[in-house]
């Protein structure tokens, strides 16, 4: 744990603060991006250089590589009056150069060890390139797949989200933040960013405190408890005050209630955006944000340009500025930057640490573990390494769509396409490719998606010609594998969709391929849950692969050809239609629950035109083998407050393959003072079972697992009956009850 005991401040930092002018303190609160690299002439903004020298910059991002970072660091260390080194930030969201699956995919592995390894690898690579601060993990809960940034989350569940948050923070930060291969984590986006109304990015958030505390805040708290060094505010407002200027959020909750001792940075110009939110001019919002508890201002320079004036006018105090500055300096101290500002700048490290064979092997493993087998009609998968395979679809040979959204440090040119992966892994098979369709036929839509370069290419050949070529190939093949879904930038920031189905061009292709009568495997790529009710009804196999990263093709081939038996489980519910959104497994019963059999009943909580149940529940995912659950038992029937209880179940691998299973435990608090969810995830274990093997799995429910935030926001457990469910997904049927005295 790196955090500082506020009572014992760091003497070196205190001594430095005593030497600093007010302007220099304000300078430390300024985070800039020169947009490319400080050392490369043209892209160096003159102002950034001058500001660093003038002591007006606390950190940079968008600068990487030991040599470039050294130039920036030398400006600060050698040419500013006090020589205070810079924080060097970056968005290392799913791997640095060795890009691994998008976070939503990674979370589907439910494998905390693997996630930690992923974060460690990312930290090693990023620090080798001079980065000492990472704008990750993003731990926002999202129950709205229309929101493009659900791709960057661990899904809908606060329990799983908390475990993931902890694993990532520990992976990035290790046990010594001054070590050359660890970096400061930044938990984001605080808070509730994933609950934007109607799934539209940056939209308002309005939520009860009870929902906040029980459903949305736990992962941020888990990250803070794991020792995260910094927190980034979110763009949205909460209770009418934007997070960046929200004192209740940043001071009362984060610092006072949770004891957070690190520093808080705004999101990109989120300070300035408080003007558009309607809270006043730049000086007013900067004052508000500082007083609320914001320490560092990303890009907008509101602090830099107005705080001195506000001080002169008596609107902020020097103590408030000093507090913020102290927190930034303490982070630098803990990173070891005061000891050696160049500690992350070893020019031999990139070659040694980045994109190594081991790292690529890990990325391949992470990808394979993130895939979710949604359907396996006739046990079509895995395929044999033989015969003629038609590999069809706009994503089958599309290098630029393999990494997934927000991989700014990665390079898609290094990605393995599905076609290449198939050829690598299934060398005995005859693999032939046809594109079959465009990702979308709509040039206007393509233009919006292609902001970072071509991701959707609308071919000059007509859709009919594309389709014909594919069908000709399919008809002469033994099996068809079609790789379809979303282009990389169809999810991510400012990439919300109101229709989350597979685009029409590809739907048509799928239907036509199935009509050939050949066995068809859908490899489905997306950054979000999709609505696929029609495709799901088809006699096909469906493997959901998200956006898998740099080893995409190899990992997909590993699973399709059975070198790895898929074990991923959905971490966000897949709705039947967008009208069901928000949809999540831990919903409440209501006073008029719909009947179990989902038959429509008037005056019950249901729809005229859709069942309530999702297409695919949270926690869902198949395997090439089958698992049987039996003999659920508890070690006690009654427990007292503060006691734990063990839940044991027997699981047998009854199929033909070795396989991994995520054993999931859900809990229902039957009666309590505020309406309980029907069930909530409260434990899981991922196990490997050899073919024919049987294992006992025990999951312990600890006292905190029985607690919730009540109407006065105290974290309590209330006496009464609890029902435990254990099984393969959130519809788990085996159940037992116990009583809390
Ligand atoms: C805006 C995004 O919301 C945030 O996640 C990211 O870290 C910053 N930009 C910096 O790139």
PDB file of N, CA, C and O in Angstrom, residues 188-242:
ATOM      1  N   UNK A 188     -10.940   5.670 -12.954  1.00  0.00           N
ATOM      2  CA  UNK A 188     -11.830   6.603 -13.644  1.00  0.00           C
ATOM      3  C   UNK A 188     -13.106   5.904 -14.016  1.00  0.00           C
ATOM      4  O   UNK A 188     -13.150   4.670 -14.013  1.00  0.00           O
ATOM      5  N   UNK A 189     -14.151   6.621 -14.339  1.00  0.00           N
ATOM      6  CA  UNK A 189     -14.271   8.078 -14.291  1.00  0.00           C
ATOM      7  C   UNK A 189     -15.200   8.340 -13.129  1.00  0.00           C
ATOM      8  O   UNK A 189     -16.362   7.913 -13.166  1.00  0.00           O
ATOM      9  N   UNK A 190     -14.681   9.030 -12.145  1.00  0.00           N
ATOM     10  CA  UNK A 190     -15.372   9.205 -10.886  1.00  0.00           C
ATOM     11  C   UNK A 190     -16.330  10.392 -10.999  1.00  0.00           C
ATOM     12  O   UNK A 190     -15.863  11.510 -11.134  1.00  0.00           O
ATOM     13  N   UNK A 191     -17.594  10.104 -11.013  1.00  0.00           N
ATOM     14  CA  UNK A 191     -18.222   8.824 -10.828  1.00  0.00           C
ATOM     15  C   UNK A 191     -19.480   8.721 -11.675  1.00  0.00           C
ATOM     16  O   UNK A 191     -20.016   9.715 -12.145  1.00  0.00           O
ATOM     17  N   UNK A 192     -19.905   7.453 -11.850  1.00  0.00           N
ATOM     18  CA  UNK A 192     -21.194   7.117 -12.471  1.00  0.00           C
ATOM     19  C   UNK A 192     -21.248   7.401 -13.962  1.00  0.00           C
ATOM     20  O   UNK A 192     -22.323   7.453 -14.552  1.00  0.00           O
ATOM     21  N   UNK A 193     -20.076   7.553 -14.583  1.00  0.00           N
ATOM     22  CA  UNK A 193     -20.031   7.910 -16.006  1.00  0.00           C
ATOM     23  C   UNK A 193     -20.806   6.905 -16.856  1.00  0.00           C
ATOM     24  O   UNK A 193     -21.398   7.259 -17.876  1.00  0.00           O
ATOM     25  N   UNK A 194     -20.822   5.646 -16.418  1.00  0.00           N
ATOM     26  CA  UNK A 194     -21.486   4.594 -17.193  1.00  0.00           C
ATOM     27  C   UNK A 194     -23.005   4.632 -17.131  1.00  0.00           C
ATOM     28  O   UNK A 194     -23.668   3.817 -17.770  1.00  0.00           O
ATOM     29  N   UNK A 195     -23.530   5.567 -16.356  1.00  0.00           N
ATOM     30  CA  UNK A 195     -24.992   5.616 -16.210  1.00  0.00           C
ATOM     31  C   UNK A 195     -25.590   6.791 -16.984  1.00  0.00           C
ATOM     32  O   UNK A 195     -26.683   7.272 -16.677  1.00  0.00           O
ATOM     33  N   UNK A 196     -24.881   7.251 -17.997  1.00  0.00           N
ATOM     34  CA  UNK A 196     -25.376   8.375 -18.801  1.00  0.00           C
ATOM     35  C   UNK A 196     -26.759   8.054 -19.356  1.00  0.00           C
ATOM     36  O   UNK A 196     -26.984   6.962 -19.878  1.00  0.00           O
ATOM     37  N   UNK A 197     -27.645   9.005 -19.250  1.00  0.00           N
ATOM     38  CA  UNK A 197     -29.033   8.779 -19.691  1.00  0.00           C
ATOM     39  C   UNK A 197     -29.089   8.357 -21.151  1.00  0.00           C
ATOM     40  O   UNK A 197     -28.404   8.928 -21.997  1.00  0.00           O
ATOM     41  N   UNK A 198     -29.907   7.361 -21.407  1.00  0.00           N
ATOM     42  CA  UNK A 198     -30.167   6.852 -22.758  1.00  0.00           C
ATOM     43  C   UNK A 198     -28.903   6.340 -23.452  1.00  0.00           C
ATOM     44  O   UNK A 198     -28.879   6.190 -24.663  1.00  0.00           O
ATOM     45  N   UNK A 199     -27.859   6.103 -22.680  1.00  0.00           N
ATOM     46  CA  UNK A 199     -26.637   5.554 -23.260  1.00  0.00           C
ATOM     47  C   UNK A 199     -25.894   6.524 -24.161  1.00  0.00           C
ATOM     48  O   UNK A 199     -25.004   6.134 -24.902  1.00  0.00           O
ATOM     49  N   UNK A 200     -26.265   7.792 -24.084  1.00  0.00           N
ATOM     50  CA  UNK A 200     -25.617   8.796 -24.928  1.00  0.00           C
ATOM     51  C   UNK A 200     -24.420   9.362 -24.181  1.00  0.00           C
ATOM     52  O   UNK A 200     -24.571   9.811 -23.039  1.00  0.00           O
ATOM     53  N   UNK A 201     -23.273   9.333 -24.833  1.00  0.00           N
ATOM     54  CA  UNK A 201     -22.058   9.714 -24.122  1.00  0.00           C
ATOM     55  C   UNK A 201     -22.143  11.147 -23.586  1.00  0.00           C
ATOM     56  O   UNK A 201     -22.711  12.031 -24.232  1.00  0.00           O
ATOM     57  N   UNK A 202     -21.594  11.329 -22.411  1.00  0.00           N
ATOM     58  CA  UNK A 202     -21.497  12.618 -21.694  1.00  0.00           C
ATOM     59  C   UNK A 202     -22.849  13.125 -21.179  1.00  0.00           C
ATOM     60  O   UNK A 202     -22.947  14.235 -20.665  1.00  0.00           O
ATOM     61  N   UNK A 203     -23.893  12.316 -21.338  1.00  0.00           N
ATOM     62  CA  UNK A 203     -25.231  12.769 -20.941  1.00  0.00           C
ATOM     63  C   UNK A 203     -25.340  12.812 -19.405  1.00  0.00           C
ATOM     64  O   UNK A 203     -24.513  12.260 -18.689  1.00  0.00           O
ATOM     65  N   UNK A 204     -26.400  13.446 -18.939  1.00  0.00           N
ATOM     66  CA  UNK A 204     -26.612  13.618 -17.499  1.00  0.00           C
ATOM     67  C   UNK A 204     -26.780  12.287 -16.782  1.00  0.00           C
ATOM     68  O   UNK A 204     -27.233  11.307 -17.371  1.00  0.00           O
ATOM     69  N   UNK A 205     -26.453  12.333 -15.500  1.00  0.00           N
ATOM     70  CA  UNK A 205     -26.704  11.179 -14.643  1.00  0.00           C
ATOM     71  C   UNK A 205     -27.517  11.661 -13.457  1.00  0.00           C
ATOM     72  O   UNK A 205     -27.183  12.668 -12.838  1.00  0.00           O
ATOM     73  N   UNK A 206     -28.584  10.977 -13.189  1.00  0.00           N
ATOM     74  CA  UNK A 206     -29.399  11.335 -12.031  1.00  0.00           C
ATOM     75  C   UNK A 206     -29.769  10.027 -11.349  1.00  0.00           C
ATOM     76  O   UNK A 206     -30.458   9.192 -11.924  1.00  0.00           O
ATOM     77  N   UNK A 207     -29.291   9.861 -10.139  1.00  0.00           N
ATOM     78  CA  UNK A 207     -29.402   8.551  -9.508  1.00  0.00           C
ATOM     79  C   UNK A 207     -29.589   8.702  -8.010  1.00  0.00           C
ATOM     80  O   UNK A 207     -28.986   9.578  -7.398  1.00  0.00           O
ATOM     81  N   UNK A 208     -30.391   7.799  -7.425  1.00  0.00           N
ATOM     82  CA  UNK A 208     -30.553   7.862  -5.974  1.00  0.00           C
ATOM     83  C   UNK A 208     -29.251   7.447  -5.294  1.00  0.00           C
ATOM     84  O   UNK A 208     -28.457   6.691  -5.860  1.00  0.00           O
ATOM     85  N   UNK A 209     -29.072   7.934  -4.074  1.00  0.00           N
ATOM     86  CA  UNK A 209     -27.864   7.586  -3.321  1.00  0.00           C
ATOM     87  C   UNK A 209     -27.837   6.079  -3.038  1.00  0.00           C
ATOM     88  O   UNK A 209     -26.783   5.445  -3.031  1.00  0.00           O
ATOM     89  N   UNK A 210     -29.003   5.515  -2.805  1.00  0.00           N
ATOM     90  CA  UNK A 210     -29.052   4.074  -2.505  1.00  0.00           C
ATOM     91  C   UNK A 210     -28.539   3.255  -3.680  1.00  0.00           C
ATOM     92  O   UNK A 210     -27.743   2.334  -3.530  1.00  0.00           O
ATOM     93  N   UNK A 211     -28.959   3.619  -4.855  1.00  0.00           N
ATOM     94  CA  UNK A 211     -28.491   2.902  -6.046  1.00  0.00           C
ATOM     95  C   UNK A 211     -26.994   3.140  -6.256  1.00  0.00           C
ATOM     96  O   UNK A 211     -26.235   2.227  -6.569  1.00  0.00           O
ATOM     97  N   UNK A 212     -26.597   4.380  -6.078  1.00  0.00           N
ATOM     98  CA  UNK A 212     -25.196   4.746  -6.210  1.00  0.00           C
ATOM     99  C   UNK A 212     -24.316   3.878  -5.313  1.00  0.00           C
ATOM    100  O   UNK A 212     -23.385   3.225  -5.754  1.00  0.00           O
ATOM    101  N   UNK A 213     -24.652   3.892  -4.024  1.00  0.00           N
ATOM    102  CA  UNK A 213     -23.804   3.213  -3.050  1.00  0.00           C
ATOM    103  C   UNK A 213     -23.814   1.694  -3.240  1.00  0.00           C
ATOM    104  O   UNK A 213     -22.796   1.039  -3.076  1.00  0.00           O
ATOM    105  N   UNK A 214     -24.978   1.154  -3.574  1.00  0.00           N
ATOM    106  CA  UNK A 214     -25.061  -0.305  -3.667  1.00  0.00           C
ATOM    107  C   UNK A 214     -24.612  -0.850  -5.015  1.00  0.00           C
ATOM    108  O   UNK A 214     -24.075  -1.947  -5.083  1.00  0.00           O
ATOM    109  N   UNK A 215     -24.860  -0.083  -6.069  1.00  0.00           N
ATOM    110  CA  UNK A 215     -24.633  -0.657  -7.402  1.00  0.00           C
ATOM    111  C   UNK A 215     -23.483  -0.025  -8.179  1.00  0.00           C
ATOM    112  O   UNK A 215     -22.834  -0.697  -8.952  1.00  0.00           O
ATOM    113  N   UNK A 216     -23.267   1.252  -8.022  1.00  0.00           N
ATOM    114  CA  UNK A 216     -22.325   1.928  -8.919  1.00  0.00           C
ATOM    115  C   UNK A 216     -20.992   2.317  -8.282  1.00  0.00           C
ATOM    116  O   UNK A 216     -19.975   2.388  -8.951  1.00  0.00           O
ATOM    117  N   UNK A 217     -20.992   2.593  -6.998  1.00  0.00           N
ATOM    118  CA  UNK A 217     -19.756   3.073  -6.371  1.00  0.00           C
ATOM    119  C   UNK A 217     -18.772   1.975  -5.944  1.00  0.00           C
ATOM    120  O   UNK A 217     -17.571   2.247  -5.843  1.00  0.00           O
ATOM    121  N   UNK A 218     -19.233   0.747  -5.669  1.00  0.00           N
ATOM    122  CA  UNK A 218     -18.290  -0.242  -5.120  1.00  0.00           C
ATOM    123  C   UNK A 218     -16.970  -0.418  -5.892  1.00  0.00           C
ATOM    124  O   UNK A 218     -15.909  -0.478  -5.259  1.00  0.00           O
ATOM    125  N   UNK A 219     -16.971  -0.458  -7.236  1.00  0.00           N
ATOM    126  CA  UNK A 219     -15.673  -0.656  -7.896  1.00  0.00           C
ATOM    127  C   UNK A 219     -14.690   0.504  -7.673  1.00  0.00           C
ATOM    128  O   UNK A 219     -13.484   0.278  -7.550  1.00  0.00           O
ATOM    129  N   UNK A 220     -15.190   1.752  -7.618  1.00  0.00           N
ATOM    130  CA  UNK A 220     -14.277   2.872  -7.351  1.00  0.00           C
ATOM    131  C   UNK A 220     -13.684   2.706  -5.951  1.00  0.00           C
ATOM    132  O   UNK A 220     -12.498   2.905  -5.729  1.00  0.00           O
ATOM    133  N   UNK A 221     -14.547   2.323  -5.035  1.00  0.00           N
ATOM    134  CA  UNK A 221     -14.074   2.174  -3.653  1.00  0.00           C
ATOM    135  C   UNK A 221     -13.061   1.042  -3.576  1.00  0.00           C
ATOM    136  O   UNK A 221     -12.036   1.156  -2.896  1.00  0.00           O
ATOM    137  N   UNK A 222     -13.334  -0.036  -4.293  1.00  0.00           N
ATOM    138  CA  UNK A 222     -12.398  -1.171  -4.281  1.00  0.00           C
ATOM    139  C   UNK A 222     -11.034  -0.745  -4.822  1.00  0.00           C
ATOM    140  O   UNK A 222      -9.991  -1.153  -4.315  1.00  0.00           O
ATOM    141  N   UNK A 223     -11.050   0.092  -5.851  1.00  0.00           N
ATOM    142  CA  UNK A 223      -9.785   0.558  -6.434  1.00  0.00           C
ATOM    143  C   UNK A 223      -9.043   1.450  -5.438  1.00  0.00           C
ATOM    144  O   UNK A 223      -7.823   1.360  -5.289  1.00  0.00           O
ATOM    145  N   UNK A 224      -9.791   2.297  -4.757  1.00  0.00           N
ATOM    146  CA  UNK A 224      -9.183   3.169  -3.738  1.00  0.00           C
ATOM    147  C   UNK A 224      -8.627   2.301  -2.597  1.00  0.00           C
ATOM    148  O   UNK A 224      -7.496   2.487  -2.151  1.00  0.00           O
ATOM    149  N   UNK A 225      -9.406   1.330  -2.162  1.00  0.00           N
ATOM    150  CA  UNK A 225      -8.946   0.440  -1.088  1.00  0.00           C
ATOM    151  C   UNK A 225      -7.703  -0.351  -1.513  1.00  0.00           C
ATOM    152  O   UNK A 225      -6.886  -0.727  -0.684  1.00  0.00           O
ATOM    153  N   UNK A 226      -7.593  -0.611  -2.814  1.00  0.00           N
ATOM    154  CA  UNK A 226      -6.416  -1.345  -3.301  1.00  0.00           C
ATOM    155  C   UNK A 226      -5.198  -0.429  -3.409  1.00  0.00           C
ATOM    156  O   UNK A 226      -4.117  -0.875  -3.789  1.00  0.00           O
ATOM    157  N   UNK A 227      -5.386   0.860  -3.107  1.00  0.00           N
ATOM    158  CA  UNK A 227      -4.241   1.771  -3.058  1.00  0.00           C
ATOM    159  C   UNK A 227      -4.036   2.613  -4.300  1.00  0.00           C
ATOM    160  O   UNK A 227      -2.954   3.174  -4.499  1.00  0.00           O
ATOM    161  N   UNK A 228      -5.043   2.733  -5.131  1.00  0.00           N
ATOM    162  CA  UNK A 228      -4.886   3.529  -6.357  1.00  0.00           C
ATOM    163  C   UNK A 228      -4.364   4.924  -6.020  1.00  0.00           C
ATOM    164  O   UNK A 228      -4.869   5.586  -5.118  1.00  0.00           O
ATOM    165  N   UNK A 229      -3.378   5.380  -6.776  1.00  0.00           N
ATOM    166  CA  UNK A 229      -2.700   6.630  -6.450  1.00  0.00           C
ATOM    167  C   UNK A 229      -3.452   7.863  -6.919  1.00  0.00           C
ATOM    168  O   UNK A 229      -3.238   8.952  -6.402  1.00  0.00           O
ATOM    169  N   UNK A 230      -4.310   7.703  -7.923  1.00  0.00           N
ATOM    170  CA  UNK A 230      -5.018   8.882  -8.416  1.00  0.00           C
ATOM    171  C   UNK A 230      -6.406   8.498  -8.905  1.00  0.00           C
ATOM    172  O   UNK A 230      -6.703   7.322  -9.136  1.00  0.00           O
ATOM    173  N   UNK A 231      -7.220   9.515  -9.046  1.00  0.00           N
ATOM    174  CA  UNK A 231      -8.612   9.342  -9.473  1.00  0.00           C
ATOM    175  C   UNK A 231      -8.899  10.392 -10.534  1.00  0.00           C
ATOM    176  O   UNK A 231      -8.473  11.535 -10.401  1.00  0.00           O
ATOM    177  N   UNK A 232      -9.604   9.995 -11.595  1.00  0.00           N
ATOM    178  CA  UNK A 232     -10.004  10.961 -12.622  1.00  0.00           C
ATOM    179  C   UNK A 232     -11.503  11.211 -12.512  1.00  0.00           C
ATOM    180  O   UNK A 232     -12.290  10.277 -12.378  1.00  0.00           O
ATOM    181  N   UNK A 233     -11.879  12.469 -12.583  1.00  0.00           N
ATOM    182  CA  UNK A 233     -13.310  12.787 -12.494  1.00  0.00           C
ATOM    183  C   UNK A 233     -13.999  12.481 -13.826  1.00  0.00           C
ATOM    184  O   UNK A 233     -13.360  12.365 -14.864  1.00  0.00           O
ATOM    185  N   UNK A 234     -15.322  12.384 -13.760  1.00  0.00           N
ATOM    186  CA  UNK A 234     -16.082  12.061 -14.970  1.00  0.00           C
ATOM    187  C   UNK A 234     -16.683  13.326 -15.570  1.00  0.00           C
ATOM    188  O   UNK A 234     -16.725  14.377 -14.941  1.00  0.00           O
ATOM    189  N   UNK A 235     -17.147  13.198 -16.793  1.00  0.00           N
ATOM    190  CA  UNK A 235     -17.719  14.341 -17.508  1.00  0.00           C
ATOM    191  C   UNK A 235     -19.119  14.726 -17.011  1.00  0.00           C
ATOM    192  O   UNK A 235     -19.535  15.863 -17.151  1.00  0.00           O
ATOM    193  N   UNK A 236     -19.829  13.733 -16.482  1.00  0.00           N
ATOM    194  CA  UNK A 236     -21.251  13.926 -16.174  1.00  0.00           C
ATOM    195  C   UNK A 236     -21.476  14.710 -14.882  1.00  0.00           C
ATOM    196  O   UNK A 236     -20.570  14.865 -14.067  1.00  0.00           O
ATOM    197  N   UNK A 237     -22.699  15.149 -14.720  1.00  0.00           N
ATOM    198  CA  UNK A 237     -23.077  15.736 -13.439  1.00  0.00           C
ATOM    199  C   UNK A 237     -23.701  14.670 -12.544  1.00  0.00           C
ATOM    200  O   UNK A 237     -24.136  13.614 -13.012  1.00  0.00           O
ATOM    201  N   UNK A 238     -23.685  14.966 -11.268  1.00  0.00           N
ATOM    202  CA  UNK A 238     -24.288  14.083 -10.261  1.00  0.00           C
ATOM    203  C   UNK A 238     -25.059  14.982  -9.320  1.00  0.00           C
ATOM    204  O   UNK A 238     -24.479  15.929  -8.769  1.00  0.00           O
ATOM    205  N   UNK A 239     -26.319  14.711  -9.141  1.00  0.00           N
ATOM    206  CA  UNK A 239     -27.156  15.595  -8.336  1.00  0.00           C
ATOM    207  C   UNK A 239     -27.010  17.043  -8.788  1.00  0.00           C
ATOM    208  O   UNK A 239     -26.945  17.968  -7.973  1.00  0.00           O
ATOM    209  N   UNK A 240     -26.880  17.227 -10.079  1.00  0.00           N
ATOM    210  CA  UNK A 240     -26.859  18.577 -10.633  1.00  0.00           C
ATOM    211  C   UNK A 240     -25.518  19.284 -10.602  1.00  0.00           C
ATOM    212  O   UNK A 240     -25.414  20.412 -11.073  1.00  0.00           O
ATOM    213  N   UNK A 241     -24.491  18.654 -10.071  1.00  0.00           N
ATOM    214  CA  UNK A 241     -23.172  19.294 -10.073  1.00  0.00           C
ATOM    215  C   UNK A 241     -22.187  18.390 -10.819  1.00  0.00           C
ATOM    216  O   UNK A 241     -22.026  17.228 -10.460  1.00  0.00           O
ATOM    217  N   UNK A 242     -21.541  18.921 -11.859  1.00  0.00           N
ATOM    218  CA  UNK A 242     -20.579  18.093 -12.591  1.00  0.00           C
ATOM    219  C   UNK A 242     -19.542  17.490 -11.631  1.00  0.00           C
ATOM    220  O   UNK A 242     -19.101  18.151 -10.686  1.00  0.00           O
TER     221      UNK A 242
END
